[in-house]
Short mmCIF file of C-alpha atoms and ligand atoms in Angstrom, two decimals:
data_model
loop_
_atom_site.label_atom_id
_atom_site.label_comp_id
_atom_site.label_asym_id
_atom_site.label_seq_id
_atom_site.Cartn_x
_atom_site.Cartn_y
_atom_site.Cartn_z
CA UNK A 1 1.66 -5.10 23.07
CA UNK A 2 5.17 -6.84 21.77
CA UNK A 3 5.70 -7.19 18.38
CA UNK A 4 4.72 -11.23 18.90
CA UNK A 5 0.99 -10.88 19.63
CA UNK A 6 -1.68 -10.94 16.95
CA UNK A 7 -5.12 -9.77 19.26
CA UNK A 8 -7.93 -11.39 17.71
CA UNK A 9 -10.61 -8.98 15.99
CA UNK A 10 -14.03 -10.20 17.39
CA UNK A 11 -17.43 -8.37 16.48
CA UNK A 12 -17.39 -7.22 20.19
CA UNK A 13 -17.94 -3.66 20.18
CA UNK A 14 -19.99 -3.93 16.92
CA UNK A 15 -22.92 -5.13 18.20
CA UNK A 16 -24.99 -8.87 17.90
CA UNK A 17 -24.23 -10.34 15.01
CA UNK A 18 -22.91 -14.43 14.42
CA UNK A 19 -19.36 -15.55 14.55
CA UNK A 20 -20.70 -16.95 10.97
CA UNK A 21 -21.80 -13.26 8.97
CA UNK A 22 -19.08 -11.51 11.09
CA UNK A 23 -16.94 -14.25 9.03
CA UNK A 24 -18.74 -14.09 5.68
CA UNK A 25 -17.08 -11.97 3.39
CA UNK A 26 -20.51 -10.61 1.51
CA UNK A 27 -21.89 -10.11 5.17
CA UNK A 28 -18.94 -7.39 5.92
CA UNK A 29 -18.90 -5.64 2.35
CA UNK A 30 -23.03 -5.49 2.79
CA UNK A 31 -22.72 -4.12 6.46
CA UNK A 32 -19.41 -1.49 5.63
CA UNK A 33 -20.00 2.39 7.05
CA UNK A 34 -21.04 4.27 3.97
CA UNK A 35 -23.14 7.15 5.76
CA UNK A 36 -22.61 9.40 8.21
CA UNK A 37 -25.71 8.63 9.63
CA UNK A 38 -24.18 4.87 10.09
CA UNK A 39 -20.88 6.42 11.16
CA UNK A 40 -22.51 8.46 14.05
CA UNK A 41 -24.10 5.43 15.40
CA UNK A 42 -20.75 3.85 16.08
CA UNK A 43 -18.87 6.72 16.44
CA UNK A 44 -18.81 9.51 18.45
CA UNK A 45 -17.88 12.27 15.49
CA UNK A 46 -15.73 15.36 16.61
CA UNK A 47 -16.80 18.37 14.45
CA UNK A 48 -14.11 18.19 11.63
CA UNK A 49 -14.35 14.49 11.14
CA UNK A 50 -18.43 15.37 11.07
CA UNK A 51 -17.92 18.22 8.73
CA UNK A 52 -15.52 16.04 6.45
CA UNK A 53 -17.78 13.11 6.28
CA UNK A 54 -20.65 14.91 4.63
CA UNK A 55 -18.24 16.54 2.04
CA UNK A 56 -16.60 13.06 1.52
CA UNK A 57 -19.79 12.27 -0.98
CA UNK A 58 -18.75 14.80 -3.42
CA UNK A 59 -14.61 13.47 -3.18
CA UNK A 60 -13.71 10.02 -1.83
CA UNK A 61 -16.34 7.83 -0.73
CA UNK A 62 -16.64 7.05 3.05
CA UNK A 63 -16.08 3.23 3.22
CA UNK A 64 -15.09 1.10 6.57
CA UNK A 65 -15.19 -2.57 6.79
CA UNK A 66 -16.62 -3.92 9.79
CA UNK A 67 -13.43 -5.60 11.04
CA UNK A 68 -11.57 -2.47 10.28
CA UNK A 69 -13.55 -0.06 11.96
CA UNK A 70 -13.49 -2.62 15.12
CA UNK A 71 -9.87 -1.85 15.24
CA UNK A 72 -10.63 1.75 15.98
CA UNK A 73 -10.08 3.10 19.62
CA UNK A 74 -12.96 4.71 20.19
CA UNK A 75 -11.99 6.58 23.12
CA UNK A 76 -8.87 8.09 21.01
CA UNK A 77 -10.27 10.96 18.46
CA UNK A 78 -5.99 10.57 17.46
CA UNK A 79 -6.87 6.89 16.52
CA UNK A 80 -3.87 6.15 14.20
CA UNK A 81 -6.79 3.70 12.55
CA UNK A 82 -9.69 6.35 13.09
CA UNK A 83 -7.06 9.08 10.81
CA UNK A 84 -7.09 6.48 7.90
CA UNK A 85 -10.25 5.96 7.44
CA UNK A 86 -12.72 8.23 8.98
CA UNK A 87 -12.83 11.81 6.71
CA UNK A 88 -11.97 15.08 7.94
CA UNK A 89 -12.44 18.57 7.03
CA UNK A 90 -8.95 19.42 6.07
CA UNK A 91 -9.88 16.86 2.95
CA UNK A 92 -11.71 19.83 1.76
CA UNK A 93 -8.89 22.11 2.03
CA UNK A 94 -6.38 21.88 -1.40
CA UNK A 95 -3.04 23.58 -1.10
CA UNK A 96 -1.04 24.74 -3.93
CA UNK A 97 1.58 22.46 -4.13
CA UNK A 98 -1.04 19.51 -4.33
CA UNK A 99 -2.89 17.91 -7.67
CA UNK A 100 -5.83 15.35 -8.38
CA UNK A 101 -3.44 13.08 -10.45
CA UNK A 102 -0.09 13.89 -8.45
CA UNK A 103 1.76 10.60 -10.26
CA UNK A 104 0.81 12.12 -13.97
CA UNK A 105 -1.08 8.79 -14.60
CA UNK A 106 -3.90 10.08 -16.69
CA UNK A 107 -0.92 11.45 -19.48
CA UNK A 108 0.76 7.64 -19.21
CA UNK A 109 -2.52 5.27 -20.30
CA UNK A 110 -2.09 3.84 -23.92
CA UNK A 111 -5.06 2.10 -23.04
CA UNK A 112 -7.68 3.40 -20.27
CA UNK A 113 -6.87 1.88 -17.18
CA UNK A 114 -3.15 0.84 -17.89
CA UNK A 115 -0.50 3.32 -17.21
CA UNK A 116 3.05 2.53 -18.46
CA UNK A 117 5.70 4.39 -17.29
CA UNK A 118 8.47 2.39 -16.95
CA UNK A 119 10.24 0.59 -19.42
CA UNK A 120 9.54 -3.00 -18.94
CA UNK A 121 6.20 -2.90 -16.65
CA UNK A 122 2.88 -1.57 -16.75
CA UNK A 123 0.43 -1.07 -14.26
CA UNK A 124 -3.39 -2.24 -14.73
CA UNK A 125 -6.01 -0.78 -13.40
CA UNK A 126 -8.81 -3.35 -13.09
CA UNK A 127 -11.48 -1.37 -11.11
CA UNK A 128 -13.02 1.29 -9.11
CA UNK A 129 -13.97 0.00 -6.02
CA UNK A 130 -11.93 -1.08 -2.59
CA UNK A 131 -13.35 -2.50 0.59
CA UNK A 132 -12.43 0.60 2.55
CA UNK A 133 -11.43 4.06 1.63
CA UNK A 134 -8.00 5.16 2.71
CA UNK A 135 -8.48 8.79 3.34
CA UNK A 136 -4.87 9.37 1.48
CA UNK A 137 -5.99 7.89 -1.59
CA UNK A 138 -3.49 8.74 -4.70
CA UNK A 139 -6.05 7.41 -6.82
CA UNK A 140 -9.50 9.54 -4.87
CA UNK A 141 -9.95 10.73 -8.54
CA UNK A 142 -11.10 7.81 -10.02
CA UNK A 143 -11.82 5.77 -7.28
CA UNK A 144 -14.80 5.06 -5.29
CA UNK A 145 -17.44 6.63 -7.24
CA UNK A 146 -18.03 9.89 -5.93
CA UNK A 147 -15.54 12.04 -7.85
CA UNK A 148 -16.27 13.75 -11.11
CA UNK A 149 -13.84 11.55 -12.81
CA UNK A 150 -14.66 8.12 -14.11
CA UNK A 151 -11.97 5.39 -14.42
CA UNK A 152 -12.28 3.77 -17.60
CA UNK A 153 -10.94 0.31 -18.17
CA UNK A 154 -10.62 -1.59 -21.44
CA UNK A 155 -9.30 -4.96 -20.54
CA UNK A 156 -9.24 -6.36 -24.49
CA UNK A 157 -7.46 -3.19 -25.42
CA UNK A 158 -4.71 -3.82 -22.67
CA UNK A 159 -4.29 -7.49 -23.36
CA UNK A 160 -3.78 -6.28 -27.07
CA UNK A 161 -1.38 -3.75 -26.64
CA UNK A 162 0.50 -6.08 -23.78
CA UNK A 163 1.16 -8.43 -26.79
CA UNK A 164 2.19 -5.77 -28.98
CA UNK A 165 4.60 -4.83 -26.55
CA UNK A 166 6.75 -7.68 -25.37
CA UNK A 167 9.14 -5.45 -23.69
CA UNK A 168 6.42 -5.16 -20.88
CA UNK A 169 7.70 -8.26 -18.65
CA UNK A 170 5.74 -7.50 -15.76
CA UNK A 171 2.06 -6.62 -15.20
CA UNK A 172 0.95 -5.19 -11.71
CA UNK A 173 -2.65 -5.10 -11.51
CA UNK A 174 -4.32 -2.56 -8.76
CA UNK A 175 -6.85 -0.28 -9.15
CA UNK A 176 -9.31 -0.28 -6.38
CA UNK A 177 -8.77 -3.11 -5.21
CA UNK A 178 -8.13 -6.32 -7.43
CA UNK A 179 -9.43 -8.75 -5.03
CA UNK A 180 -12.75 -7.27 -4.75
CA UNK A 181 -13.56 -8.86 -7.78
CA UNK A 182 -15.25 -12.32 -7.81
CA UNK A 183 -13.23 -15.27 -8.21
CA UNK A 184 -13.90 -16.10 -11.42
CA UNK A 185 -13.36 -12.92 -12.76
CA UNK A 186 -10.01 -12.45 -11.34
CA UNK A 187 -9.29 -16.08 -12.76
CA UNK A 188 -9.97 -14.89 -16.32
CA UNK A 189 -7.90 -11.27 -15.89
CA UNK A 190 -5.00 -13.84 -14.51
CA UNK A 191 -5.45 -16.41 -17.35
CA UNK A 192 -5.83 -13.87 -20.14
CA UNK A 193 -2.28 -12.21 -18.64
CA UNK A 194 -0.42 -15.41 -18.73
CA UNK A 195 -1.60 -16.55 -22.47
CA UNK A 196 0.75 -13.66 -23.35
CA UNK A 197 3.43 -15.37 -23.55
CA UNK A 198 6.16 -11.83 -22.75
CA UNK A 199 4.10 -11.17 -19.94
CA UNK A 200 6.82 -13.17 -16.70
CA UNK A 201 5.77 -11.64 -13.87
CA UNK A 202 2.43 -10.97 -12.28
CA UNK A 203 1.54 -9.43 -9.23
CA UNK A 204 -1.56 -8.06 -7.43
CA UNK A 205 -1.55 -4.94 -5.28
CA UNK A 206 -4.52 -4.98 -2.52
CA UNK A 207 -5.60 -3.79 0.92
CA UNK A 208 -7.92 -6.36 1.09
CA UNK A 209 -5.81 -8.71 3.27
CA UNK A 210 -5.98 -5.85 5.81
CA UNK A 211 -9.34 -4.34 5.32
CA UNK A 212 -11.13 -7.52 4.94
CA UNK A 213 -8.79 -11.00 5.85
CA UNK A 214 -12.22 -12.98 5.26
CA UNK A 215 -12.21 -12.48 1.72
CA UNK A 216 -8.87 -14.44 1.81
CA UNK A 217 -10.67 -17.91 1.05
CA UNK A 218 -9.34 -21.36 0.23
CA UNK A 219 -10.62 -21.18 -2.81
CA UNK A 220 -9.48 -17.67 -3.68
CA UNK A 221 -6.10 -19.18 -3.03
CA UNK A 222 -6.51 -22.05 -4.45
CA UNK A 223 -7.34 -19.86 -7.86
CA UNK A 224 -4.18 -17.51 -7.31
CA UNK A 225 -2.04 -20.47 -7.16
CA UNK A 226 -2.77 -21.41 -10.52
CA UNK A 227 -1.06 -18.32 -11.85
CA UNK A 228 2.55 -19.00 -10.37
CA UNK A 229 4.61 -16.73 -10.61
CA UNK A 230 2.28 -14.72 -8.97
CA UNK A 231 3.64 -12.07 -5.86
CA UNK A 232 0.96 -10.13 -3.50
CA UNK A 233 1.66 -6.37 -2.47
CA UNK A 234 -0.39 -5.81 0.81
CA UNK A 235 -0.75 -2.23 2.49
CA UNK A 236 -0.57 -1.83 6.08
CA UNK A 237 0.16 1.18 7.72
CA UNK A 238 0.13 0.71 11.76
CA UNK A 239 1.06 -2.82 13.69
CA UNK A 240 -3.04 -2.81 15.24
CA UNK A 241 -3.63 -3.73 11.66
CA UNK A 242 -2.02 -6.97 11.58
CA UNK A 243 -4.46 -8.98 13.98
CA UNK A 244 -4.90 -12.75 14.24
CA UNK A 245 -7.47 -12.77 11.19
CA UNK A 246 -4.79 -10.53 9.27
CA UNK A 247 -2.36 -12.89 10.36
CA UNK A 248 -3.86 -15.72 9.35
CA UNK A 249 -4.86 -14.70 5.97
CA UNK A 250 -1.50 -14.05 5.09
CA UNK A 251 -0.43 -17.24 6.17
CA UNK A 252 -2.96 -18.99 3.78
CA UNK A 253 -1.27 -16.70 0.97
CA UNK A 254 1.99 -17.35 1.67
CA UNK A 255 1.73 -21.02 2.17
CA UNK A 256 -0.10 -21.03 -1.30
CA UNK A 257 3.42 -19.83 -2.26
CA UNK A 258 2.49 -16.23 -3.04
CA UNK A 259 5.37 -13.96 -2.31
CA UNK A 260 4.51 -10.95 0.03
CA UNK A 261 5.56 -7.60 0.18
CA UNK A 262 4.06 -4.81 2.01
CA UNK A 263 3.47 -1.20 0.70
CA UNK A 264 3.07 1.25 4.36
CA UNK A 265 2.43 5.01 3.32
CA UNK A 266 4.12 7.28 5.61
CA UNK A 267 1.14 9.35 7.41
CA UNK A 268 1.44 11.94 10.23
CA UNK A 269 -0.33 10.69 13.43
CA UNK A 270 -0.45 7.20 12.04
CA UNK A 271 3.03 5.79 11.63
CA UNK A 272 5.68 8.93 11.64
CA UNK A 273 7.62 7.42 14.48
CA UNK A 274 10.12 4.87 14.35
CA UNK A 275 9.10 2.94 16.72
CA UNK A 276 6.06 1.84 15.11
CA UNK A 277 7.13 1.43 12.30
CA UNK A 278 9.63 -0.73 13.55
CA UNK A 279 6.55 -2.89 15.20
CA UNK A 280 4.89 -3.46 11.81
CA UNK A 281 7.58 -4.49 10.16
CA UNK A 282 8.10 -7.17 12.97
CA UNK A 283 5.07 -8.44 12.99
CA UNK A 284 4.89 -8.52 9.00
CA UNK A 285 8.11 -10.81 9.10
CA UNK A 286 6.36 -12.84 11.40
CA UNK A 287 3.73 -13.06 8.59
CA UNK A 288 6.39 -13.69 5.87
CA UNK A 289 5.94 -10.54 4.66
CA UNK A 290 8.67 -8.29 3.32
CA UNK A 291 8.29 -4.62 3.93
CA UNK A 292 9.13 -3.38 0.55
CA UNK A 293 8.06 0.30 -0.03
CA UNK A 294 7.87 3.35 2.54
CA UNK A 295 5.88 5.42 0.76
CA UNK A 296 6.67 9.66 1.21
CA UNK A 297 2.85 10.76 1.07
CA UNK A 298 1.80 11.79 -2.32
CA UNK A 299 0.64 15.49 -2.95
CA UNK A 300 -2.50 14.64 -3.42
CA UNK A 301 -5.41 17.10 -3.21
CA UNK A 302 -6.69 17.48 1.11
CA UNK A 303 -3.72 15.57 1.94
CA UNK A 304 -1.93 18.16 3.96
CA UNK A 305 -2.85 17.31 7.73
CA UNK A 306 -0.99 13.67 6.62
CA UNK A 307 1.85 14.45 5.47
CA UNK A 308 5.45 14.61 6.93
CA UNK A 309 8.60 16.07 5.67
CA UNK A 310 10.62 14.07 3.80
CA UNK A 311 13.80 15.17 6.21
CA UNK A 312 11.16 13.15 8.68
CA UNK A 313 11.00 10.42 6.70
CA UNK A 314 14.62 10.02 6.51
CA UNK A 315 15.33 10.34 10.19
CA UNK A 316 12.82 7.39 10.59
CA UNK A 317 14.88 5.18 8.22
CA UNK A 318 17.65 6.04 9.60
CA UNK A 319 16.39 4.78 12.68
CA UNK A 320 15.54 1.05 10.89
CA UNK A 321 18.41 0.58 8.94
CA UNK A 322 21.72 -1.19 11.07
CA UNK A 323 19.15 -1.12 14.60
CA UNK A 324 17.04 -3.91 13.02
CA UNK A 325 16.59 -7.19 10.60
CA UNK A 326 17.77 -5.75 6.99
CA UNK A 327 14.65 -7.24 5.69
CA UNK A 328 12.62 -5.67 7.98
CA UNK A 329 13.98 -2.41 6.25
CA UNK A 330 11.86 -1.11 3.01
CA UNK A 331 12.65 1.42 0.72
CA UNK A 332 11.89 5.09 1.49
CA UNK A 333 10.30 6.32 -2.26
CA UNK A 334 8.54 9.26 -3.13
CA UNK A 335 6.13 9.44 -6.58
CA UNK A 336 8.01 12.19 -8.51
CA UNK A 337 5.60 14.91 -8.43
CA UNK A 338 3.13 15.15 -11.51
CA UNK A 339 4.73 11.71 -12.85
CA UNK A 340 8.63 11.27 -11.85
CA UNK A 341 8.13 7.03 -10.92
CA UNK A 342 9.28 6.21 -7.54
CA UNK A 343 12.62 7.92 -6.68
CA UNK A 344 14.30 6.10 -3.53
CA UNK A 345 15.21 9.09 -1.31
CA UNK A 346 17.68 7.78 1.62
CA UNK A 347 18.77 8.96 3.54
CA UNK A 348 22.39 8.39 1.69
CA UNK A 349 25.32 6.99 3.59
CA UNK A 350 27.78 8.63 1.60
CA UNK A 351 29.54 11.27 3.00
CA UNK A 352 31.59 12.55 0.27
CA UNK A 353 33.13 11.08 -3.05
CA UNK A 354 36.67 11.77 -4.77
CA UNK A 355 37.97 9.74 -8.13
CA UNK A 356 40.04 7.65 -5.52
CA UNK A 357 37.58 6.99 -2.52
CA UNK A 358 34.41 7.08 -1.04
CA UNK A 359 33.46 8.59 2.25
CA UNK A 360 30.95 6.64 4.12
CA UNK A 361 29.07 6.53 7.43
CA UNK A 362 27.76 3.44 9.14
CA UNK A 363 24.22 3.19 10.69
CA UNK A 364 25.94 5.01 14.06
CA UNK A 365 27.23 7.82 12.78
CA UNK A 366 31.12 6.43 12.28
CA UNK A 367 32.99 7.32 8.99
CA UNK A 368 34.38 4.79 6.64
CA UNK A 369 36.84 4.89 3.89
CA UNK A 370 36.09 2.84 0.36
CA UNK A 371 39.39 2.75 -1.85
CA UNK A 372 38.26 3.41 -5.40
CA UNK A 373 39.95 0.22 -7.43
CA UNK A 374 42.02 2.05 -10.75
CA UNK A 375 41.76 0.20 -13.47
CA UNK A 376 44.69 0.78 -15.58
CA UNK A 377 44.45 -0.22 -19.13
CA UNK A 378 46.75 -3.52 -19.31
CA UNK A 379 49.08 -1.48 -21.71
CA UNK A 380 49.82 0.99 -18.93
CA UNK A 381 50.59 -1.99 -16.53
CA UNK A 382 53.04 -3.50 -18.82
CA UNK A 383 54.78 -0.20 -19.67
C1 LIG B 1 4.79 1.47 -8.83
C2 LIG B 1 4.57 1.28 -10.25
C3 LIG B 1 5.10 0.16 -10.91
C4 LIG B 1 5.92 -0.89 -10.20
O1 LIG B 1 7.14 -0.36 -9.73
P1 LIG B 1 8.17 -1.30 -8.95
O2 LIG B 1 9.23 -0.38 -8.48
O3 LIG B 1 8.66 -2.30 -9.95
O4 LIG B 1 7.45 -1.96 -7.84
C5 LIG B 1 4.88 0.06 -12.25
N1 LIG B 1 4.17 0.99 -12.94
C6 LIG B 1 3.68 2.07 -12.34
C7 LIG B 1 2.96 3.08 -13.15
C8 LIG B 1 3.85 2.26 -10.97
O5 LIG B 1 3.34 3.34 -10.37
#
């Protein structure tokens, strides 16, 4: 499929059900996989993906939209959709370089459920719950219900210390997923935020545009638009994702003025080539979406049978950057490990630095030369 086409994401293979639930945002949440027993009905399991779903109760909930798990090939047990959401055994499997909190969060919250790490922006949690599970969760500690950890939120306590601290200019609220929440409640989290008057910049972080475009309403919209300046981080991992619902979604958030980003995670057997990569970002300009984080997979706990090298990583940047739109380029990060922030790892185009010049390569390989400028004091110039 090129890069232009958006394949509409009917109930076909689901079974009988009206254009109208299949539409209906409540009807998709109610009818979401949660059991293997559901799963195996739909599905036909191979024995690790069996074997991981009955463990996935005591770790990271099993959880598949409808229109998500219609974008599965179900004659592909590699499914780059089927690897993100559907559990497997190796979840079970922990090596020793991985943790349950691999972004130290749990040592940054002032206040439970807002971490702040950076200088000038925190992030708030503001629940537990997403539409789907993503099988790489950095958060499968707290989120979804089924680990031994609780997240804990106190909203009043974050809005307090927020004003306490007006050097916080910027508030991104994830969790879960913040657009799982009603309407109205998301209005009042929104409203609250912007009486403070240090608080500039807002911005929600959600899969929901991608797990479940019919919860995109007018009037969800029409309530985000209130809270201008307000951006939207989306995640998308694979250019299947981005369908004519998903497309059209995005277009109702981006004509309500909401600037988009997108957040892809970089996953073996999903999206570690560069090619499709390269065909998500496409189709996400063609969404007015920026791609704005590549995300190196986070060492978190069963995570092992997704992640790539970072050396792979690089060599996939390095075949975006120069070959295609700049803006179609994000940037590669990786989470410090145990709580470092997001450290932009390349690859680097310098070659080599001296005091007087810099040695550089261009996206083909060719070397440049940068003269450093010396800036004499003025005394020296006038001898
Ligand atoms: C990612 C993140 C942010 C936002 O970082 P940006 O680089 O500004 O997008 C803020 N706080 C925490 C704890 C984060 O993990």
């Amino acid at each position: 499929m090129s890069a232009r086409e958006f394949a509409a994401n009917p109930p076909g293979a689901w079974g009988p059900v009206s254009t109208e639930d299949w539409n209906d945002p409540a009807w998709q949440l109610r009818n979401r996989i949660q059991s293997l027993e559901h799963l195996e009905s739909r599905l036909r399991l191979t024995p690790e993906e069996r074997a991981g779903t009955i463990l996935a109760g005591k770790k990271l909930a099993l959880g598949i939209t409808p229109h998500f798990f219609n974008l599965i090939d179900r004659q592909d047990p590699d499914c780059p959709i089927r690897r993100q959401v559907v559990p497997r055994v190796e979840e079970s499997i922990t090596s020793p370089e991985e943790m349950t909190d691999p972004c130290g969060e749990d040592g940054r919250m002032p206040v439970p459920g807002l971490v702040h790490r950076y200088p000038d922006r925190v992030l708030l949690l503001v629940t537990d719950r997403c539409a789907s599970y993503c099988r790489y969760c950095t958060r499968s500690r707290v989120v979804s219900g089924a680990g031994e950890q609780e997240l804990s939120i106190d909203l009043e306590g974050a809005y307090d210390y927020l004003k306490k601290h007006p050097e916080v200019r910027d508030v991104l609220i994830s969790g879960g997923d913040p657009l799982l929440l009603s309407d109205a409640k998301l209005d009042h989290i929104l409203g609250r935020l912007r009486q403070i008057s240090s608080v500039e910049f807002v911005r929600i972080g959600s899969r929901i545009p991608v797990f479940l475009p019919q919860r995109i309403t007018h009037d969800l919209v029409a309530m985000l638009k209130k809270h201008h300046p307000l951006f939207l981080s989306i995640h998308a991992n694979h250019p299947r994702e981005i369908t004519a619902e998903v497309r059209d979604a995005l277009s109702r958030l981006a004509d309500a003025g909401i600037p988009l980003g997108n957040q892809s995670v970089l996953l073996r057997g999903v999206n570690d080539q560069a090619d499709t990569l390269k065909e998500l970002f496409h189709k996400l300009l063609l969404c007015r979406v920026r791609p704005y984080y590549l995300y190196q997979c986070d060492l978190i706990t069963g995570s092992a049978h997704l992640r790539t090298t970072l050396r792979e990583g690089q060599e996939i940047m390095e075949q975006l950057r120069g070959h295609t739109t700049g803006y179609a380029v994000p940037t590669y990060v990786v989470d410090g490990p145990g709580g470092g922030g997001k450290i932009p790892i390349g690859p680097s185009y310098i070659v080599g630095m001296t005091d007087d010049r810099v040695i550089l390569k261009n996206f083909r390989g060719d070397v440049y030369e940068y003269p450093e400028i010396s800036h004499s004091p003025v005394s020296d110039l006038r001898g």
